[in-house]
Structure formats: structure tokens, C-alpha cells
Coordinates of C-alpha atoms in Angstrom, one line a residue:
M1 CA -90.5 5.9 -64.4
G2 CA -88.3 5.8 -61.4
S3 CA -87.7 8.8 -59.3
I4 CA -84.7 10.9 -60.2
P5 CA -82.3 11.7 -57.3
D6 CA -82.1 15.2 -56.1
P7 CA -78.9 16.8 -57.5
G8 CA -78.5 18.8 -54.4
D9 CA -78.2 15.6 -52.3
I10 CA -75.4 14.3 -54.6
S11 CA -73.3 17.4 -54.3
G12 CA -73.7 17.3 -50.5
E13 CA -72.2 13.7 -50.4
L14 CA -69.3 14.8 -52.7
N15 CA -68.4 17.8 -50.5
Q16 CA -68.2 15.8 -47.3
P17 CA -64.8 14.2 -46.7
S18 CA -64.7 10.6 -45.8
F19 CA -63.3 9.3 -42.4
D20 CA -60.5 7.5 -44.1
D21 CA -59.2 10.6 -45.8
F22 CA -59.3 12.3 -42.4
Q23 CA -57.2 9.6 -40.8
K24 CA -54.7 9.7 -43.7
Q25 CA -54.3 13.5 -43.2
T26 CA -53.8 13.0 -39.5
S27 CA -51.1 10.4 -40.0
L28 CA -49.4 12.6 -42.5
M29 CA -49.4 15.5 -40.1
T30 CA -47.9 13.3 -37.4
S31 CA -45.2 12.0 -39.7
C32 CA -44.3 15.6 -40.7
T33 CA -44.2 16.7 -37.1
L34 CA -41.8 13.8 -36.1
L35 CA -39.6 14.4 -39.2
W36 CA -39.4 18.1 -38.3
K37 CA -38.5 17.3 -34.7
E38 CA -35.8 14.8 -35.9
L39 CA -34.3 17.3 -38.3
S40 CA -34.4 20.0 -35.7
D41 CA -32.6 17.8 -33.2
H42 CA -30.1 16.8 -35.9
F43 CA -29.2 20.4 -36.8
T44 CA -29.1 21.3 -33.1
S45 CA -26.6 18.5 -32.5
L46 CA -24.5 19.6 -35.5
E47 CA -24.5 23.1 -34.2
Q48 CA -23.4 22.0 -30.8
N49 CA -20.6 19.8 -32.2
L50 CA -19.4 22.6 -34.4
Q51 CA -19.4 24.9 -31.4
K52 CA -17.4 22.4 -29.4
K53 CA -14.9 21.9 -32.2
S54 CA -14.6 25.6 -32.6
E55 CA -13.8 26.0 -28.9
A56 CA -11.3 23.1 -29.1
L57 CA -9.6 24.7 -32.1
K58 CA -9.6 28.0 -30.3
N59 CA -7.9 26.4 -27.2
K60 CA -5.4 24.7 -29.5
F61 CA -4.6 28.0 -31.2
Q62 CA -4.2 29.6 -27.8
T63 CA -1.9 26.8 -26.6
L64 CA 0.1 26.9 -29.8
D65 CA 0.5 30.7 -29.5
H66 CA 1.6 30.2 -25.9
H67 CA 4.1 27.5 -26.8
T68 CA 5.3 29.6 -29.7
K69 CA 5.9 32.6 -27.5
E70 CA 7.7 30.4 -25.0
S71 CA 9.9 28.9 -27.7
L72 CA 10.6 32.3 -29.2
G73 CA 11.5 33.5 -25.7
V74 CA 13.8 30.5 -25.2
L75 CA 15.4 31.0 -28.6
K76 CA 15.9 34.7 -27.9
K77 CA 17.4 33.9 -24.6
R78 CA 19.7 31.4 -26.1
E79 CA 20.7 33.9 -28.8
V80 CA 21.3 36.6 -26.3
T81 CA 23.3 34.3 -24.0
I82 CA 25.4 32.8 -26.8
D83 CA 27.9 35.7 -26.7
G84 CA 28.2 35.5 -22.9
S85 CA 28.6 31.7 -22.9
V86 CA 31.1 31.8 -25.7
E87 CA 33.0 34.5 -23.8
I88 CA 33.0 32.4 -20.6
A89 CA 34.1 29.3 -22.6
L90 CA 36.9 31.2 -24.4
G91 CA 38.1 32.6 -21.0
K92 CA 38.3 29.0 -19.7
V93 CA 40.1 27.9 -22.8
E94 CA 42.7 30.7 -22.4
E95 CA 43.2 29.8 -18.8
S96 CA 43.6 26.1 -19.6
R97 CA 46.1 27.0 -22.4
E98 CA 48.2 29.0 -20.0
A99 CA 48.0 26.4 -17.3
A100 CA 49.0 23.7 -19.9
L101 CA 52.0 25.7 -21.0
I102 CA 53.1 26.2 -17.4
A103 CA 52.7 22.5 -16.7
L104 CA 54.8 21.6 -19.8
L105 CA 57.5 23.9 -18.7
K106 CA 57.7 22.6 -15.2
G107 CA 57.5 19.0 -16.4
A108 CA 55.3 16.2 -15.1
Q109 CA 55.7 15.1 -11.6
D110 CA 55.7 11.3 -11.4
G111 CA 55.7 10.9 -7.7
E112 CA 53.3 8.7 -5.8
V113 CA 49.7 9.9 -5.3
D114 CA 49.2 9.5 -1.6
D115 CA 46.3 11.9 -0.8
S116 CA 43.2 13.5 -2.5
E117 CA 45.1 16.7 -3.3
G118 CA 47.9 14.7 -5.0
L119 CA 45.3 12.8 -7.0
L120 CA 43.6 15.9 -8.1
L121 CA 46.9 17.5 -9.2
K122 CA 47.8 14.4 -11.2
L123 CA 44.5 14.3 -12.9
K124 CA 44.7 18.0 -13.7
S125 CA 48.2 17.6 -15.2
F126 CA 46.8 15.0 -17.7
C127 CA 43.9 17.2 -18.6
L128 CA 46.0 20.3 -19.0
K129 CA 48.2 18.5 -21.5
M130 CA 45.2 16.8 -23.1
D131 CA 47.0 13.5 -22.5
S132 CA 44.0 11.2 -22.7
K133 CA 45.9 7.9 -22.9
E134 CA 47.8 8.5 -19.7
F135 CA 44.7 9.9 -18.1
W136 CA 42.9 6.7 -18.9
R137 CA 45.7 4.5 -17.6
F138 CA 45.8 6.5 -14.4
I139 CA 42.0 6.1 -13.9
T140 CA 41.8 2.4 -14.7
A141 CA 44.6 1.6 -12.3
R142 CA 42.8 3.1 -9.3
K143 CA 39.5 1.4 -9.0
K144 CA 39.9 1.1 -5.3
E145 CA 39.9 4.9 -5.1
L146 CA 36.6 5.2 -6.9
D147 CA 34.9 7.7 -4.5
A148 CA 37.9 10.1 -4.7
L149 CA 38.0 9.8 -8.5
R150 CA 34.2 10.4 -8.7
A151 CA 34.6 13.6 -6.6
Q152 CA 37.7 15.0 -8.3
T153 CA 37.4 14.0 -12.0
P154 CA 34.9 16.7 -12.9
E155 CA 37.1 19.4 -11.5
A156 CA 40.1 18.0 -13.4
L157 CA 38.2 17.7 -16.7
A158 CA 37.3 21.4 -16.4
E159 CA 41.0 22.1 -17.1
C160 CA 40.8 20.6 -20.6
V161 CA 40.7 22.8 -23.7
D162 CA 38.1 20.5 -25.2
P163 CA 36.8 18.2 -22.4
A164 CA 34.2 16.4 -24.6
K165 CA 36.8 15.5 -27.2
F166 CA 39.2 14.5 -24.4
V167 CA 36.7 12.1 -22.9
L168 CA 35.9 10.4 -26.3
E169 CA 39.6 9.9 -26.9
A170 CA 40.1 8.6 -23.3
I171 CA 37.5 5.8 -23.5
S172 CA 38.1 5.0 -27.2
E173 CA 40.4 2.1 -26.1
V174 CA 37.3 0.1 -25.0
F175 CA 34.3 1.9 -26.3
P176 CA 32.5 1.4 -28.6
V177 CA 34.8 -1.5 -29.5
D178 CA 37.4 -3.0 -27.2
K179 CA 40.7 -2.5 -29.0
R180 CA 43.0 -4.0 -26.3
V181 CA 45.4 -6.7 -27.5
E182 CA 46.2 -8.1 -24.1
K183 CA 43.3 -8.8 -21.8
S184 CA 42.9 -10.6 -18.5
E185 CA 40.0 -11.6 -16.4
R186 CA 40.8 -9.0 -13.7
S187 CA 41.2 -6.1 -16.1
N188 CA 38.7 -7.1 -18.8
D189 CA 35.8 -5.1 -17.5
L190 CA 36.5 -1.4 -17.7
G191 CA 32.9 -0.3 -18.0
W192 CA 33.1 1.3 -14.5
A193 CA 35.8 3.7 -15.7
C194 CA 33.9 4.6 -18.9
V195 CA 30.8 5.4 -16.8
L196 CA 32.8 7.4 -14.3
V197 CA 34.4 9.6 -16.9
L198 CA 31.2 10.1 -18.9
E199 CA 29.3 11.1 -15.7
S200 CA 32.1 13.4 -14.7
L201 CA 31.8 15.2 -18.1
I202 CA 28.2 16.3 -17.6
P203 CA 28.8 19.2 -15.1
V204 CA 31.7 20.4 -17.3
V205 CA 29.9 20.8 -20.6
V206 CA 26.6 22.3 -19.3
D207 CA 26.0 25.8 -20.4
P208 CA 27.0 28.3 -17.6
V209 CA 23.9 30.4 -18.3
L210 CA 21.2 28.0 -19.5
G211 CA 22.4 24.9 -17.7
K212 CA 21.6 21.3 -19.0
S213 CA 19.3 22.6 -21.6
R214 CA 22.3 23.4 -23.7
L215 CA 25.6 21.5 -23.8
L216 CA 28.8 23.1 -24.8
V217 CA 29.8 20.4 -27.2
T218 CA 31.2 21.3 -30.6
P219 CA 29.2 20.0 -33.7
S220 CA 32.1 17.9 -34.8
V221 CA 32.5 16.2 -31.4
K222 CA 28.7 15.7 -31.3
E223 CA 28.7 14.0 -34.7
R224 CA 31.6 11.8 -33.6
A225 CA 29.6 10.8 -30.5
K226 CA 26.6 9.9 -32.7
D227 CA 28.8 7.8 -35.0
I228 CA 30.2 6.0 -31.9
A229 CA 26.6 5.2 -30.7
E230 CA 25.7 3.8 -34.2
T231 CA 28.8 1.7 -34.2
W232 CA 27.9 0.2 -30.8
K233 CA 24.3 -0.5 -31.9
A234 CA 25.7 -2.2 -35.0
S235 CA 27.8 -4.5 -32.9
L236 CA 24.9 -5.7 -30.7
D237 CA 24.7 -9.0 -32.6
Q238 CA 28.4 -9.7 -31.9
R239 CA 27.8 -8.9 -28.2
G240 CA 25.1 -11.6 -28.0
G241 CA 22.1 -9.5 -28.8
I242 CA 20.0 -7.3 -26.6
E243 CA 19.2 -10.2 -24.2
N244 CA 22.9 -11.3 -23.7
V245 CA 24.9 -8.1 -24.0
K246 CA 27.0 -7.4 -20.9
T247 CA 25.6 -4.9 -18.4
P248 CA 28.8 -2.8 -18.2
D249 CA 28.6 -2.3 -22.0
V250 CA 24.9 -1.4 -21.8
H251 CA 25.5 1.1 -19.0
T252 CA 28.4 2.8 -20.9
F253 CA 26.2 3.1 -24.0
L254 CA 23.3 4.6 -22.3
Q255 CA 25.4 7.0 -20.3
H256 CA 27.2 8.0 -23.5
L257 CA 23.8 9.0 -25.0
V258 CA 22.7 11.0 -22.0
T259 CA 26.1 12.7 -21.6
F260 CA 26.3 14.0 -25.2
G261 CA 22.5 14.6 -25.6
I262 CA 22.1 12.3 -28.6
V263 CA 19.0 10.3 -27.5
K264 CA 16.9 9.3 -30.5
E265 CA 13.1 9.0 -30.3
E266 CA 13.1 6.2 -32.8
D267 CA 15.3 4.1 -30.6
V268 CA 13.1 4.3 -27.4
D269 CA 12.1 0.7 -27.6
L270 CA 15.8 -0.4 -27.8
Y271 CA 16.5 1.8 -24.7
R272 CA 13.6 0.3 -22.9
K273 CA 14.8 -3.3 -23.5
L274 CA 18.4 -2.4 -22.5
V275 CA 17.3 -0.7 -19.3
V276 CA 15.0 -3.6 -18.2
G277 CA 17.8 -6.1 -18.9
S278 CA 20.2 -4.2 -16.7
A279 CA 17.7 -2.8 -14.2
W280 CA 19.7 -4.0 -11.1
R281 CA 22.3 -1.1 -11.7
K282 CA 21.5 1.6 -9.2
Q283 CA 21.8 4.4 -11.9
M284 CA 19.3 2.8 -14.3
P285 CA 16.1 4.5 -12.9
K286 CA 17.7 8.0 -13.4
L287 CA 19.1 7.0 -16.8
A288 CA 15.6 5.7 -17.9
V289 CA 14.1 9.1 -17.2
S290 CA 16.9 10.9 -19.0
L291 CA 16.4 8.6 -22.0
G292 CA 12.7 9.7 -22.2
L293 CA 11.2 6.5 -20.8
G294 CA 9.1 8.3 -18.1
D295 CA 5.8 7.5 -19.8
K296 CA 6.7 3.8 -20.2
M297 CA 7.9 3.4 -16.6
A298 CA 4.7 1.8 -15.3
D299 CA 4.9 -1.0 -17.9
M300 CA 8.6 -1.4 -17.2
I301 CA 7.9 -1.8 -13.5
E302 CA 5.2 -4.5 -14.3
E303 CA 7.8 -6.3 -16.4
L304 CA 10.4 -6.2 -13.6
V305 CA 7.8 -7.6 -11.2
N306 CA 6.9 -10.4 -13.5
R307 CA 10.6 -11.2 -14.0
G308 CA 11.1 -11.6 -10.2
Q309 CA 13.0 -8.4 -9.8
Q310 CA 10.8 -6.8 -7.2
V311 CA 13.6 -4.9 -5.4
D312 CA 14.6 -3.3 -8.7
A313 CA 11.0 -2.4 -9.3
V314 CA 10.9 -0.6 -5.9
H315 CA 13.8 1.6 -7.0
F316 CA 12.1 2.5 -10.2
T317 CA 8.8 3.3 -8.4
Y318 CA 10.5 5.8 -6.1
E319 CA 12.4 7.4 -9.0
V320 CA 9.2 8.3 -10.9
G321 CA 6.7 8.7 -8.1
L322 CA 4.6 5.6 -8.7
V323 CA 4.6 4.4 -5.0
D324 CA 0.9 4.6 -4.7
K325 CA 0.3 2.4 -7.8
F326 CA 3.1 -0.1 -6.7
P327 CA 3.3 -0.1 -2.9
P328 CA 6.9 -1.2 -2.0
V329 CA 6.2 -3.4 1.0
P330 CA 4.1 -6.1 -0.9
L331 CA 6.8 -6.1 -3.5
L332 CA 9.6 -6.7 -1.0
K333 CA 7.7 -9.5 0.7
A334 CA 7.0 -11.2 -2.6
F335 CA 10.7 -10.9 -3.4
L336 CA 11.6 -12.7 -0.1
R337 CA 9.1 -15.4 -0.9
D338 CA 10.5 -15.9 -4.3
S339 CA 14.0 -16.2 -2.9
K340 CA 12.8 -18.8 -0.4
K341 CA 11.3 -20.8 -3.3
A342 CA 14.5 -20.5 -5.3
A343 CA 16.6 -21.7 -2.2
T344 CA 14.2 -24.6 -1.8
S345 CA 14.5 -25.7 -5.4
I346 CA 18.3 -25.6 -5.0
L347 CA 18.1 -27.9 -2.0
E348 CA 15.9 -30.3 -3.8
D349 CA 18.0 -30.5 -6.9
P350 CA 19.9 -33.8 -6.9
N351 CA 22.6 -32.4 -9.2
N352 CA 23.6 -29.9 -6.5
S353 CA 23.6 -32.3 -3.5
G354 CA 27.2 -31.4 -2.7
R355 CA 26.8 -27.6 -2.8
A356 CA 23.1 -27.2 -2.2
V357 CA 23.3 -26.0 1.3
N358 CA 25.9 -23.4 0.5
L359 CA 24.1 -22.1 -2.6
A360 CA 20.7 -21.9 -1.0
G361 CA 22.2 -20.1 2.0
R362 CA 24.0 -17.6 -0.1
K363 CA 20.8 -16.9 -2.2
E364 CA 18.7 -16.3 0.9
Q365 CA 21.4 -14.1 2.5
S366 CA 21.6 -12.0 -0.6
A367 CA 17.9 -11.5 -0.7
L368 CA 17.7 -10.5 3.0
R369 CA 20.5 -8.0 2.6
A370 CA 18.9 -6.4 -0.5
V371 CA 15.5 -6.1 1.3
I372 CA 17.0 -4.7 4.5
K373 CA 19.0 -2.2 2.5
C374 CA 15.8 -1.2 0.6
I375 CA 13.8 -0.8 3.8
E376 CA 16.5 1.5 5.4
E377 CA 17.0 3.5 2.2
Y378 CA 13.3 4.4 1.8
K379 CA 12.4 4.6 5.5
L380 CA 9.9 1.7 5.4
E381 CA 10.6 0.5 9.0
A382 CA 7.1 1.4 10.2
E383 CA 5.4 -0.7 7.5
F384 CA 8.0 -3.5 7.3
P385 CA 10.1 -3.8 10.5
P386 CA 13.4 -5.4 9.6
E387 CA 14.3 -6.9 13.0
N388 CA 13.1 -10.4 12.1
L389 CA 15.0 -10.3 8.8
K390 CA 18.2 -9.2 10.6
K391 CA 17.8 -12.1 13.1
R392 CA 17.4 -14.5 10.2
L393 CA 20.4 -13.1 8.5
E394 CA 22.5 -13.5 11.6
Q395 CA 21.4 -17.1 11.9
L396 CA 22.5 -17.9 8.4
E397 CA 25.8 -16.1 8.8
K398 CA 26.4 -17.9 12.1
A399 CA 25.6 -21.3 10.5
K400 CA 28.0 -20.5 7.7
T401 CA 30.8 -19.5 10.2
D402 CA 30.2 -22.7 12.3
K403 CA 30.4 -24.8 9.2
K404 CA 33.7 -23.3 8.1
R405 CA 35.3 -23.6 11.6
P406 CA 37.6 -26.7 11.8
A407 CA 36.8 -29.4 14.3
A408 CA 38.8 -29.2 17.5
V409 CA 41.1 -32.2 18.1
P410 CA 40.6 -33.8 21.5
A411 CA 43.5 -33.3 23.9
N412 CA 43.8 -36.9 24.9
K413 CA 44.6 -38.1 21.3
R414 CA 48.1 -38.5 20.0
T415 CA 49.1 -38.3 16.4
R416 CA 50.9 -41.2 14.7
A417 CA 54.1 -40.0 13.2
S418 CA 54.1 -42.4 10.3
N419 CA 50.8 -41.6 8.5
G420 CA 49.2 -38.8 10.5
G421 CA 46.4 -41.0 11.8
P422 CA 45.0 -40.6 15.3
M423 CA 46.6 -42.8 18.1
P424 CA 44.5 -44.4 20.8
P425 CA 44.4 -42.6 24.1
A426 CA 46.9 -43.7 26.7
K427 CA 44.2 -45.5 28.7
A428 CA 41.9 -46.5 25.9
G429 CA 42.1 -50.2 26.9
R430 CA 40.5 -49.4 30.2
L431 CA 37.4 -47.8 28.7
T432 CA 34.3 -49.9 28.2
N433 CA 33.4 -50.4 24.6
A434 CA 36.3 -48.2 23.5
Y435 CA 37.1 -48.2 19.8
V436 CA 39.6 -46.0 18.1
S437 CA 40.5 -46.4 14.4
S438 CA 44.0 -45.7 13.2
F439 CA 42.6 -44.2 10.0
P440 CA 41.2 -40.7 9.6
A441 CA 37.5 -40.3 10.2
A442 CA 35.3 -40.7 7.1
P443 CA 34.0 -37.4 5.8
T444 CA 30.5 -36.4 6.5
F445 CA 28.5 -36.4 3.3
I446 CA 25.8 -33.8 2.9
R447 CA 22.5 -35.5 1.9
S448 CA 19.5 -34.2 0.2
P449 CA 17.1 -32.2 2.4
S450 CA 14.6 -34.9 1.9
H451 CA 16.4 -37.2 4.3
T452 CA 15.5 -37.2 8.0
Q453 CA 18.9 -36.2 9.3
Y454 CA 18.0 -32.5 8.7
P455 CA 16.3 -30.6 11.4
A456 CA 12.8 -29.3 10.9
A457 CA 12.4 -26.4 8.6
V458 CA 12.7 -22.9 10.0
P459 CA 9.5 -21.1 9.1
A460 CA 9.6 -18.4 6.5
Y461 CA 9.2 -14.7 7.0
P462 CA 6.5 -13.3 9.3
Y463 CA 4.0 -11.7 7.1
D464 CA 1.3 -11.1 9.8
R465 CA 1.6 -7.4 9.2
P466 CA -1.2 -5.0 8.3
A467 CA -3.0 -6.2 5.2
A468 CA -1.7 -4.9 1.9
P469 CA -4.0 -2.9 -0.4
A470 CA -6.8 -4.9 -2.0
M471 CA -5.2 -4.5 -5.4
Y472 CA -2.6 -7.0 -4.5
G473 CA -5.1 -9.7 -3.5
S474 CA -6.9 -10.7 -0.4
R475 CA -5.1 -13.8 0.6
S476 CA -2.6 -13.5 3.4
P477 CA 0.0 -16.1 4.4
P478 CA -0.6 -18.1 7.6
A479 CA 0.7 -16.4 10.7
N480 CA 3.5 -18.2 12.4
P481 CA 4.6 -17.3 16.0
Y482 CA 7.9 -19.0 15.6
A483 CA 9.1 -17.2 12.4
Y484 CA 12.7 -16.0 12.9
S485 CA 12.6 -16.5 16.6
P486 CA 16.1 -17.7 17.8
E487 CA 14.6 -19.2 20.9
A488 CA 11.8 -21.1 19.2
A489 CA 13.5 -22.1 16.0
P490 CA 15.2 -25.6 15.8
P491 CA 19.0 -25.6 15.9
L492 CA 20.7 -25.1 12.6
A493 CA 23.4 -27.7 13.4
G494 CA 25.9 -25.8 11.3
S495 CA 24.0 -26.3 8.1
Y496 CA 21.3 -24.7 6.1
P497 CA 17.8 -25.7 7.3
G498 CA 15.5 -27.9 5.3
A499 CA 13.0 -26.8 2.8
P500 CA 10.9 -23.9 4.1
I501 CA 7.2 -23.6 4.0
N502 CA 5.9 -22.4 0.6
Y503 CA 3.5 -19.5 1.0
P504 CA 1.0 -18.7 -1.7
A505 CA 1.8 -16.0 -4.1
Y506 CA 1.0 -12.5 -2.8
G507 CA -1.3 -10.7 -5.1
G508 CA 0.4 -11.9 -8.3
Y509 CA 3.9 -10.7 -7.2
G510 CA 5.1 -14.1 -6.1
N511 CA 6.0 -15.9 -9.4
G512 CA 8.3 -18.6 -8.2
M513 CA 11.2 -17.2 -10.3
A514 CA 14.7 -16.9 -9.0
P515 CA 15.2 -13.2 -8.0
A516 CA 17.5 -11.5 -10.3
Y517 CA 18.6 -8.7 -7.9
Q518 CA 22.3 -8.0 -7.6
Q519 CA 24.3 -5.3 -6.0
A520 CA 24.9 -2.0 -7.8
Y521 CA 28.0 -2.0 -10.1
Y522 CA 29.8 0.6 -7.9

């Protein structure tokens, strides 16, 4: 028989764990440890996020409480000051009523207005009697006295019993719809008068206690102003759409919104398009801010630059304090380059061969004047000296004057009585190779600048100034020692010079488009 194994040895083998079981337990412990760490990190992150959100909510509640207290304070102040403001307004109404009665008793004085005092008295007489039609006729007939009207119209409107209603009635002949039967080219545009009257109304209707934050306009007049604005917007298609509506109409509409405080947030995009389309008006930057477009101003400036209206963009940058983001000097230099390109394209256009020199000269002169005025207005002489620009402008103006000057008739010529043709000199037969025609001299035809009869091109503007910021590009135009030097430049010969040198675009601001800058409306 075989030997029987010892039971004690078998139990010993069963009690000893195997190495595989030990490894499995080790792996399980490691997994549990990692899972625990992952869960711990996750809960820690959740706790931190909840804490941050709690702090953010706490800050929002504090801000909301602060704003609520401020709003309640403002409302309380408005409520407290209502009686005082109403009392002041009623006092003015009573004074205006008494003055109107006195004026009616004395009768209107129809004498000539020959000084500022007489102008003011005449305006006040219309306002005291609330005669809006005669007031409007009087204003529109004195566009040449614009500065005096702008200074004295607010004081005259203060004499009205209801100045806001008076102004709406005064401009109703042409705004929101032109109701005139008889129109002429000279008197067709009365937008300047509408803007003048609407601007003059603002200091009259502001609250004497709270200022511009509250306008003393009755609810009925304010509703009427809103209806007028809606009527104007509805007639946009008849006016040619947003892109083609006339600038005086746009200016009147936007000033109407600001004057009566009826700006709508949902119409901000419409306001933006209208402002950009009429950006050359000098009041547009301030109007844009009043219309709530301050946060969109950077994009509007970029759009103006891309449209070739760099001078207008400079005015907008100074209005909203974006000079660091849009340095003015590179913009002005790019505008000058664009104007040179536009002038060159006019000279090279075969369809304008007869008037090319005139048109190109006028375009460059307009650009030079605009840039010089901008430099002087914002004190940029240190960064962009205007001396060379002024010399160039003098050259163009002199060339234009010389071209208009009639040619002098030689003293030794006689005029034939029969047909007005020149007669030969008394001793013409003694001159060698003398030839004198009895017909008038043939006119000198202006040829395209591509012909060789034109003098060499006068170099473009000297841009060898300190380099502009890197954000506008690193390429600089070639330096030219003869730029705008009267001594070194070729003679103009009474005509506009040939095609100028085309410089590369300056940091993306030179786009080759014709500059759209124009002078302010008034």
C-alpha cells in the first residue's frame, strides 16, 4: 500500500496564500487608492467652484443693492425736485404769458433787423406769440447769419410757453415729410435750419435742477415726437434707402432723437448705419455718443478707414478717446496717399481728358485743406509738420490762378475791325521768317498725362517722418528730398502735374479708394 500523506502538511498548503492572490490584492488596493484620490480631487474642485460661484453671487447681490440704492436715491431726488422744477417752469410760463400779452398789445415791429439785438428781439417776438410759421420763415431766410442765429435762438425759445411743441410745429413744414408745394434748388435744403432749431431747444428743455437727465417735455409732445420719428423711418425707402438718403435728412432725424430723448435700443443698428453714411458732418461723433453708439465706435472707425474716410475717422477717435488704438498721423498720411491715387486715376481717365487737370487739382487741394485743418485742430504739428503740405497747396492754387489768367495781347499787334482777327505788325515784312495769321490762334487742347508734353511728376508727400507704430505695418515709403520743394520741383506750367508716384499702402490704411471727406455742413 502506498503511503498516506500527512494531513497536517495538506492544511499547511491550504493556509498559505498564493503569490497570484497577493498580486491581485495589491492591484485592488492601488485601484482603490487612485479612485479615492480622484473622487477626493473631484469633490474638492466642486467645493471650490461652489465657493467661487457663491462669492460671485454675493458680489452681484452687493452690486445690485448698490445700484438699487442709487436708483432709489435718484428717484427720491427726482420726486423731491418735481415740485421745485414745476414751480420754476410755471413761473417761466407766467412770465412768458405776460410778455406775450404785452407784445400783442404793442403790436409787431416789422422793421429791418440790422444788428444782433434786433435779431434777438425779432426772434423773441415770434416765440412770445407762439407764431411758429413766421419764426420758421424768419430763420430760413437768414442762413448767412447762422452764427448769430445759433447764439440767440436758445434765448428766444426760452420765451415760449411750450418750446418743445413750438419747435415741432416750426419744422413740420419739412420734417418728417417735406410739405412745400413750391421748391427750388437754392431753397430745397432746409436741413440746416431744422438742426439749428433742434440743437437750440436742448438747453431750454433741460431740467433746472437735474439737468439733461430729465427733459421738461410734456408726455403728449414726447409721443408726438416719437410718431414723427416712426414716420421718418417708414419713409426711408422713398428717400432711397439707408445708403442713399440725403445727409441733411439723416442729421435732422438723429438730432430729433437726441433732442427729445427718444432713442430706442432696438434701432441702434439703424443709427450706426446712418452715422457712418454721414460721418463727414462735424456733429456726427457727438451725436453717435448721444445715440448710445460708444461701445461700437471702434468698429465704426475701422469701417470709416476701410471706406477711405480717414479724416472722419480721426474726428471720431478724438471724440471717444481711441487715439492710442488709432494714431491720427498714419491715418492722415494714408488719406493723402489715397487722394493722390484718386487724382491720378482722374488724369488717366480718357473720358475726362478735357477736365481731368481741373478735377484732379481740386481733389488734391480739398484733401490738403482737410488734413491741414485736422493737424491744426488737434495740435499735431510736432508729429506731422504741415509746412510741406501748405507749400504744395500754394503751388496748386497758383497753377489754377495762372491757368485762369487771360493771355496778354502783344502791344505791337493791331486788331482787324472786320472780324476781330489779329493784324500783322507794322514792320512784319522786315522780320525774317515772320508769319502772322489773320485768324485767331487755335485753342490749346489738353492731352492725357500720358503724353510727353507734361512736365515730370511732382513727387508725392514727404513721409520720411518718424516711423509709425508697428501695428500699422513696417514698410515706409521711399524718402524723396525733392518732395514739395518749390526750388527743386519742375515748373507746373500753368497746369496740374502729371501722374504722381504711387506709394505702397501704409499699414492697411491706404486702400486706393477716393476719399469721401467733405466739409462740415455748417
